[in-house]
């Protein structure tokens, strides 16, 4: 049975290579939640994942691999955003085309051909092009927000705002709703032992303010923007204030909706990425 499955898989990979040749794709990007041991090794075939361990395993095994920041992988336009990120990292050129292959449960679920130039005007690409944030900090904030979205606090849904970077200008546009629990001792978002305390504070109103290193320097902070922004219908005061602050400063905002658990990333006053963790938490969407 396993031998028959291996033969079928080999035929599928041959079909993918033939298709890539037929459509004159310059690259083939293979998306999966799990490491794929039988993927062909080629300069034109790349494994794409959001899991650092799978990424490292692929590299050690001799595959080309691209590790993507978490929010990108769960956005609605998976392939387009991923190719956009690959272009940003210099993996592919503007004039090239990419064949994207999505694998679920060891089988090919979706295949799509994209011109790289079609991905360069996405909000994500513009964000990445002007982004000087530490990806590890953004990922840590996202991971914590993802946890809050799925589990809430004591079983109840919570909302939260995390402002990252340009902290001096952010604080100039804010006031304290209650005493700042991090005033005397900032806590690193990169240290997961700090997460329980940070989670507990989400029951209180106000935003978390982080510096570019990921140190939480303020919480229970009321944002006071001086401008307005235009966002999609249905977004309330929490999203409006966070987005407006990113318009007035160089900060990045990650906002968790208490109503529906969605996570949104704002930069330069605009919505960059929207994720619905309650629908799926993996690269492969159901």
PDB file of N, CA and C in Angstrom, residues 201-272:
ATOM      1  N   UNK A 201      -3.675  40.907  31.936  1.00  0.00           N
ATOM      2  CA  UNK A 201      -3.927  42.346  31.840  1.00  0.00           C
ATOM      3  C   UNK A 201      -4.909  42.680  30.724  1.00  0.00           C
ATOM      4  N   UNK A 202      -5.122  41.760  29.789  1.00  0.00           N
ATOM      5  CA  UNK A 202      -6.046  42.048  28.691  1.00  0.00           C
ATOM      6  C   UNK A 202      -7.484  42.225  29.173  1.00  0.00           C
ATOM      7  N   UNK A 203      -7.770  41.819  30.403  1.00  0.00           N
ATOM      8  CA  UNK A 203      -9.119  42.031  30.929  1.00  0.00           C
ATOM      9  C   UNK A 203      -9.368  43.523  31.198  1.00  0.00           C
ATOM     10  N   UNK A 204      -8.288  44.308  31.263  1.00  0.00           N
ATOM     11  CA  UNK A 204      -8.392  45.744  31.494  1.00  0.00           C
ATOM     12  C   UNK A 204      -8.394  46.480  30.160  1.00  0.00           C
ATOM     13  N   UNK A 205      -9.003  47.647  30.126  1.00  0.00           N
ATOM     14  CA  UNK A 205      -9.043  48.440  28.898  1.00  0.00           C
ATOM     15  C   UNK A 205      -7.672  49.049  28.605  1.00  0.00           C
ATOM     16  N   UNK A 206      -7.486  49.423  27.351  1.00  0.00           N
ATOM     17  CA  UNK A 206      -6.252  50.100  26.974  1.00  0.00           C
ATOM     18  C   UNK A 206      -5.325  49.239  26.141  1.00  0.00           C
ATOM     19  N   UNK A 207      -4.321  49.894  25.574  1.00  0.00           N
ATOM     20  CA  UNK A 207      -3.381  49.231  24.668  1.00  0.00           C
ATOM     21  C   UNK A 207      -2.077  48.863  25.363  1.00  0.00           C
ATOM     22  N   UNK A 208      -1.387  47.880  24.776  1.00  0.00           N
ATOM     23  CA  UNK A 208      -0.027  47.544  25.178  1.00  0.00           C
ATOM     24  C   UNK A 208       0.925  48.307  24.258  1.00  0.00           C
ATOM     25  N   UNK A 209       1.940  48.929  24.821  1.00  0.00           N
ATOM     26  CA  UNK A 209       2.930  49.651  24.030  1.00  0.00           C
ATOM     27  C   UNK A 209       4.258  48.912  24.125  1.00  0.00           C
ATOM     28  N   UNK A 210       4.823  48.551  22.972  1.00  0.00           N
ATOM     29  CA  UNK A 210       6.091  47.826  22.929  1.00  0.00           C
ATOM     30  C   UNK A 210       7.136  48.637  22.182  1.00  0.00           C
ATOM     31  N   UNK A 211       8.398  48.513  22.602  1.00  0.00           N
ATOM     32  CA  UNK A 211       9.450  49.140  21.822  1.00  0.00           C
ATOM     33  C   UNK A 211       9.874  48.189  20.711  1.00  0.00           C
ATOM     34  N   UNK A 212      10.828  48.622  19.883  1.00  0.00           N
ATOM     35  CA  UNK A 212      11.217  47.823  18.721  1.00  0.00           C
ATOM     36  C   UNK A 212      11.902  46.514  19.097  1.00  0.00           C
ATOM     37  N   UNK A 213      12.366  46.400  20.343  1.00  0.00           N
ATOM     38  CA  UNK A 213      13.006  45.156  20.794  1.00  0.00           C
ATOM     39  C   UNK A 213      11.998  44.145  21.328  1.00  0.00           C
ATOM     40  N   UNK A 214      10.732  44.568  21.440  1.00  0.00           N
ATOM     41  CA  UNK A 214       9.713  43.671  21.954  1.00  0.00           C
ATOM     42  C   UNK A 214       9.483  43.795  23.445  1.00  0.00           C
ATOM     43  N   UNK A 215      10.015  44.851  24.060  1.00  0.00           N
ATOM     44  CA  UNK A 215       9.795  45.076  25.486  1.00  0.00           C
ATOM     45  C   UNK A 215       8.457  45.786  25.686  1.00  0.00           C
ATOM     46  N   UNK A 216       7.587  45.204  26.495  1.00  0.00           N
ATOM     47  CA  UNK A 216       6.310  45.844  26.821  1.00  0.00           C
ATOM     48  C   UNK A 216       6.614  46.907  27.871  1.00  0.00           C
ATOM     49  N   UNK A 217       6.449  48.170  27.497  1.00  0.00           N
ATOM     50  CA  UNK A 217       6.797  49.259  28.406  1.00  0.00           C
ATOM     51  C   UNK A 217       5.571  49.925  29.013  1.00  0.00           C
ATOM     52  N   UNK A 218       4.403  49.603  28.459  1.00  0.00           N
ATOM     53  CA  UNK A 218       3.185  50.222  28.984  1.00  0.00           C
ATOM     54  C   UNK A 218       1.970  49.369  28.648  1.00  0.00           C
ATOM     55  N   UNK A 219       0.971  49.405  29.528  1.00  0.00           N
ATOM     56  CA  UNK A 219      -0.305  48.719  29.298  1.00  0.00           C
ATOM     57  C   UNK A 219      -1.402  49.554  29.922  1.00  0.00           C
ATOM     58  N   UNK A 220      -2.649  49.211  29.633  1.00  0.00           N
ATOM     59  CA  UNK A 220      -3.796  49.997  30.107  1.00  0.00           C
ATOM     60  C   UNK A 220      -3.671  51.437  29.617  1.00  0.00           C
ATOM     61  N   UNK A 221      -3.163  51.576  28.401  1.00  0.00           N
ATOM     62  CA  UNK A 221      -2.865  52.892  27.837  1.00  0.00           C
ATOM     63  C   UNK A 221      -3.938  53.292  26.828  1.00  0.00           C
ATOM     64  N   UNK A 222      -4.514  54.455  27.038  1.00  0.00           N
ATOM     65  CA  UNK A 222      -5.585  54.964  26.180  1.00  0.00           C
ATOM     66  C   UNK A 222      -4.976  55.741  25.024  1.00  0.00           C
ATOM     67  N   UNK A 223      -5.256  55.318  23.800  1.00  0.00           N
ATOM     68  CA  UNK A 223      -4.712  55.971  22.613  1.00  0.00           C
ATOM     69  C   UNK A 223      -5.540  57.194  22.241  1.00  0.00           C
ATOM     70  N   UNK A 224      -4.858  58.302  21.940  1.00  0.00           N
ATOM     71  CA  UNK A 224      -5.546  59.548  21.598  1.00  0.00           C
ATOM     72  C   UNK A 224      -5.010  60.061  20.267  1.00  0.00           C
ATOM     73  N   UNK A 225      -5.474  59.502  19.161  1.00  0.00           N
ATOM     74  CA  UNK A 225      -4.996  59.965  17.857  1.00  0.00           C
ATOM     75  C   UNK A 225      -5.570  61.333  17.512  1.00  0.00           C
ATOM     76  N   UNK A 226      -4.841  62.054  16.670  1.00  0.00           N
ATOM     77  CA  UNK A 226      -5.307  63.374  16.266  1.00  0.00           C
ATOM     78  C   UNK A 226      -5.846  63.393  14.857  1.00  0.00           C
ATOM     79  N   UNK A 227      -5.972  62.231  14.250  1.00  0.00           N
ATOM     80  CA  UNK A 227      -6.455  62.156  12.871  1.00  0.00           C
ATOM     81  C   UNK A 227      -7.477  61.042  12.724  1.00  0.00           C
ATOM     82  N   UNK A 228      -8.100  61.003  11.556  1.00  0.00           N
ATOM     83  CA  UNK A 228      -9.084  59.973  11.269  1.00  0.00           C
ATOM     84  C   UNK A 228      -8.569  59.094  10.129  1.00  0.00           C
ATOM     85  N   UNK A 229      -9.057  57.882  10.098  1.00  0.00           N
ATOM     86  CA  UNK A 229      -8.683  56.962   9.020  1.00  0.00           C
ATOM     87  C   UNK A 229      -9.943  56.323   8.453  1.00  0.00           C
ATOM     88  N   UNK A 230      -9.832  55.863   7.233  1.00  0.00           N
ATOM     89  CA  UNK A 230     -10.956  55.188   6.582  1.00  0.00           C
ATOM     90  C   UNK A 230     -10.663  53.690   6.543  1.00  0.00           C
ATOM     91  N   UNK A 231     -11.461  52.924   7.267  1.00  0.00           N
ATOM     92  CA  UNK A 231     -11.280  51.481   7.348  1.00  0.00           C
ATOM     93  C   UNK A 231     -12.530  50.768   6.847  1.00  0.00           C
ATOM     94  N   UNK A 232     -12.438  49.474   6.587  1.00  0.00           N
ATOM     95  CA  UNK A 232     -13.613  48.712   6.146  1.00  0.00           C
ATOM     96  C   UNK A 232     -14.757  48.827   7.144  1.00  0.00           C
ATOM     97  N   UNK A 233     -16.000  48.784   6.680  1.00  0.00           N
ATOM     98  CA  UNK A 233     -17.163  48.872   7.580  1.00  0.00           C
ATOM     99  C   UNK A 233     -17.136  47.787   8.648  1.00  0.00           C
ATOM    100  N   UNK A 234     -17.636  48.124   9.820  1.00  0.00           N
ATOM    101  CA  UNK A 234     -17.738  47.141  10.886  1.00  0.00           C
ATOM    102  C   UNK A 234     -16.630  47.198  11.914  1.00  0.00           C
ATOM    103  N   UNK A 235     -15.581  47.957  11.633  1.00  0.00           N
ATOM    104  CA  UNK A 235     -14.485  48.066  12.590  1.00  0.00           C
ATOM    105  C   UNK A 235     -14.772  49.206  13.562  1.00  0.00           C
ATOM    106  N   UNK A 236     -14.624  48.924  14.858  1.00  0.00           N
ATOM    107  CA  UNK A 236     -14.995  49.884  15.884  1.00  0.00           C
ATOM    108  C   UNK A 236     -13.874  50.786  16.351  1.00  0.00           C
ATOM    109  N   UNK A 237     -14.089  51.388  17.524  1.00  0.00           N
ATOM    110  CA  UNK A 237     -13.172  52.384  18.067  1.00  0.00           C
ATOM    111  C   UNK A 237     -11.778  51.818  18.311  1.00  0.00           C
ATOM    112  N   UNK A 238     -11.703  50.567  18.763  1.00  0.00           N
ATOM    113  CA  UNK A 238     -10.395  49.957  19.037  1.00  0.00           C
ATOM    114  C   UNK A 238      -9.533  49.942  17.777  1.00  0.00           C
ATOM    115  N   UNK A 239     -10.124  49.524  16.668  1.00  0.00           N
ATOM    116  CA  UNK A 239      -9.376  49.458  15.417  1.00  0.00           C
ATOM    117  C   UNK A 239      -9.085  50.856  14.867  1.00  0.00           C
ATOM    118  N   UNK A 240     -10.051  51.748  14.969  1.00  0.00           N
ATOM    119  CA  UNK A 240      -9.886  53.103  14.453  1.00  0.00           C
ATOM    120  C   UNK A 240      -8.738  53.830  15.145  1.00  0.00           C
ATOM    121  N   UNK A 241      -8.703  53.752  16.465  1.00  0.00           N
ATOM    122  CA  UNK A 241      -7.664  54.467  17.209  1.00  0.00           C
ATOM    123  C   UNK A 241      -6.285  53.879  16.933  1.00  0.00           C
ATOM    124  N   UNK A 242      -6.191  52.554  16.898  1.00  0.00           N
ATOM    125  CA  UNK A 242      -4.900  51.913  16.630  1.00  0.00           C
ATOM    126  C   UNK A 242      -4.405  52.251  15.226  1.00  0.00           C
ATOM    127  N   UNK A 243      -5.304  52.175  14.241  1.00  0.00           N
ATOM    128  CA  UNK A 243      -4.924  52.483  12.863  1.00  0.00           C
ATOM    129  C   UNK A 243      -4.497  53.936  12.725  1.00  0.00           C
ATOM    130  N   UNK A 244      -5.213  54.838  13.389  1.00  0.00           N
ATOM    131  CA  UNK A 244      -4.887  56.264  13.308  1.00  0.00           C
ATOM    132  C   UNK A 244      -3.508  56.552  13.898  1.00  0.00           C
ATOM    133  N   UNK A 245      -3.162  55.873  14.978  1.00  0.00           N
ATOM    134  CA  UNK A 245      -1.836  56.068  15.569  1.00  0.00           C
ATOM    135  C   UNK A 245      -0.741  55.612  14.604  1.00  0.00           C
ATOM    136  N   UNK A 246      -0.999  54.533  13.846  1.00  0.00           N
ATOM    137  CA  UNK A 246       0.008  54.087  12.875  1.00  0.00           C
ATOM    138  C   UNK A 246       0.127  55.064  11.710  1.00  0.00           C
ATOM    139  N   UNK A 247      -0.896  55.861  11.504  1.00  0.00           N
ATOM    140  CA  UNK A 247      -0.848  56.890  10.465  1.00  0.00           C
ATOM    141  C   UNK A 247       0.021  58.057  10.918  1.00  0.00           C
ATOM    142  N   UNK A 248      -0.027  58.369  12.216  1.00  0.00           N
ATOM    143  CA  UNK A 248       0.684  59.528  12.761  1.00  0.00           C
ATOM    144  C   UNK A 248       2.103  59.206  13.221  1.00  0.00           C
ATOM    145  N   UNK A 249       2.411  57.928  13.362  1.00  0.00           N
ATOM    146  CA  UNK A 249       3.733  57.504  13.838  1.00  0.00           C
ATOM    147  C   UNK A 249       4.280  56.405  12.929  1.00  0.00           C
ATOM    148  N   UNK A 250       5.433  55.885  13.283  1.00  0.00           N
ATOM    149  CA  UNK A 250       6.021  54.776  12.536  1.00  0.00           C
ATOM    150  C   UNK A 250       5.676  53.433  13.167  1.00  0.00           C
ATOM    151  N   UNK A 251       4.765  53.456  14.114  1.00  0.00           N
ATOM    152  CA  UNK A 251       4.403  52.231  14.834  1.00  0.00           C
ATOM    153  C   UNK A 251       3.582  51.275  13.969  1.00  0.00           C
ATOM    154  N   UNK A 252       3.601  50.032  14.372  1.00  0.00           N
ATOM    155  CA  UNK A 252       2.798  48.968  13.776  1.00  0.00           C
ATOM    156  C   UNK A 252       1.778  48.536  14.822  1.00  0.00           C
ATOM    157  N   UNK A 253       0.558  48.258  14.406  1.00  0.00           N
ATOM    158  CA  UNK A 253      -0.473  47.841  15.360  1.00  0.00           C
ATOM    159  C   UNK A 253      -1.010  46.461  15.010  1.00  0.00           C
ATOM    160  N   UNK A 254      -1.121  45.605  16.016  1.00  0.00           N
ATOM    161  CA  UNK A 254      -1.788  44.312  15.871  1.00  0.00           C
ATOM    162  C   UNK A 254      -2.974  44.334  16.822  1.00  0.00           C
ATOM    163  N   UNK A 255      -4.167  44.176  16.268  1.00  0.00           N
ATOM    164  CA  UNK A 255      -5.396  44.353  17.040  1.00  0.00           C
ATOM    165  C   UNK A 255      -6.234  43.080  17.015  1.00  0.00           C
ATOM    166  N   UNK A 256      -6.673  42.662  18.195  1.00  0.00           N
ATOM    167  CA  UNK A 256      -7.552  41.498  18.340  1.00  0.00           C
ATOM    168  C   UNK A 256      -8.968  41.979  18.614  1.00  0.00           C
ATOM    169  N   UNK A 257      -9.918  41.504  17.820  1.00  0.00           N
ATOM    170  CA  UNK A 257     -11.321  41.869  18.003  1.00  0.00           C
ATOM    171  C   UNK A 257     -11.972  40.972  19.047  1.00  0.00           C
ATOM    172  N   UNK A 258     -12.575  41.578  20.040  1.00  0.00           N
ATOM    173  CA  UNK A 258     -13.282  40.803  21.061  1.00  0.00           C
ATOM    174  C   UNK A 258     -14.543  40.172  20.487  1.00  0.00           C
ATOM    175  N   UNK A 259     -15.136  40.825  19.505  1.00  0.00           N
ATOM    176  CA  UNK A 259     -16.400  40.373  18.934  1.00  0.00           C
ATOM    177  C   UNK A 259     -16.281  39.068  18.155  1.00  0.00           C
ATOM    178  N   UNK A 260     -15.301  38.997  17.260  1.00  0.00           N
ATOM    179  CA  UNK A 260     -15.209  37.815  16.391  1.00  0.00           C
ATOM    180  C   UNK A 260     -13.854  37.111  16.419  1.00  0.00           C
ATOM    181  N   UNK A 261     -12.926  37.592  17.242  1.00  0.00           N
ATOM    182  CA  UNK A 261     -11.636  36.929  17.365  1.00  0.00           C
ATOM    183  C   UNK A 261     -10.678  37.155  16.218  1.00  0.00           C
ATOM    184  N   UNK A 262     -11.039  38.020  15.272  1.00  0.00           N
ATOM    185  CA  UNK A 262     -10.150  38.267  14.142  1.00  0.00           C
ATOM    186  C   UNK A 262      -8.950  39.112  14.572  1.00  0.00           C
ATOM    187  N   UNK A 263      -7.831  38.878  13.904  1.00  0.00           N
ATOM    188  CA  UNK A 263      -6.602  39.620  14.171  1.00  0.00           C
ATOM    189  C   UNK A 263      -6.293  40.472  12.945  1.00  0.00           C
ATOM    190  N   UNK A 264      -6.006  41.743  13.189  1.00  0.00           N
ATOM    191  CA  UNK A 264      -5.711  42.651  12.076  1.00  0.00           C
ATOM    192  C   UNK A 264      -4.411  43.396  12.337  1.00  0.00           C
ATOM    193  N   UNK A 265      -3.647  43.574  11.275  1.00  0.00           N
ATOM    194  CA  UNK A 265      -2.386  44.293  11.351  1.00  0.00           C
ATOM    195  C   UNK A 265      -2.532  45.602  10.595  1.00  0.00           C
ATOM    196  N   UNK A 266      -2.187  46.714  11.259  1.00  0.00           N
ATOM    197  CA  UNK A 266      -2.300  48.038  10.651  1.00  0.00           C
ATOM    198  C   UNK A 266      -0.928  48.692  10.545  1.00  0.00           C
ATOM    199  N   UNK A 267      -0.728  49.442   9.455  1.00  0.00           N
ATOM    200  CA  UNK A 267       0.527  50.161   9.245  1.00  0.00           C
ATOM    201  C   UNK A 267       0.247  51.360   8.349  1.00  0.00           C
ATOM    202  N   UNK A 268       0.798  52.506   8.712  1.00  0.00           N
ATOM    203  CA  UNK A 268       0.604  53.742   7.957  1.00  0.00           C
ATOM    204  C   UNK A 268      -0.874  54.057   7.754  1.00  0.00           C
ATOM    205  N   UNK A 269      -1.675  53.760   8.765  1.00  0.00           N
ATOM    206  CA  UNK A 269      -3.088  54.100   8.735  1.00  0.00           C
ATOM    207  C   UNK A 269      -3.971  53.145   7.967  1.00  0.00           C
ATOM    208  N   UNK A 270      -3.393  52.085   7.423  1.00  0.00           N
ATOM    209  CA  UNK A 270      -4.181  51.163   6.614  1.00  0.00           C
ATOM    210  C   UNK A 270      -4.146  49.736   7.125  1.00  0.00           C
ATOM    211  N   UNK A 271      -5.123  48.954   6.688  1.00  0.00           N
ATOM    212  CA  UNK A 271      -5.198  47.537   7.034  1.00  0.00           C
ATOM    213  C   UNK A 271      -4.281  46.747   6.105  1.00  0.00           C
ATOM    214  N   UNK A 272      -3.336  46.009   6.687  1.00  0.00           N
ATOM    215  CA  UNK A 272      -2.376  45.239   5.904  1.00  0.00           C
ATOM    216  C   UNK A 272      -2.805  43.784   5.779  1.00  0.00           C
TER     217      UNK A 272
END
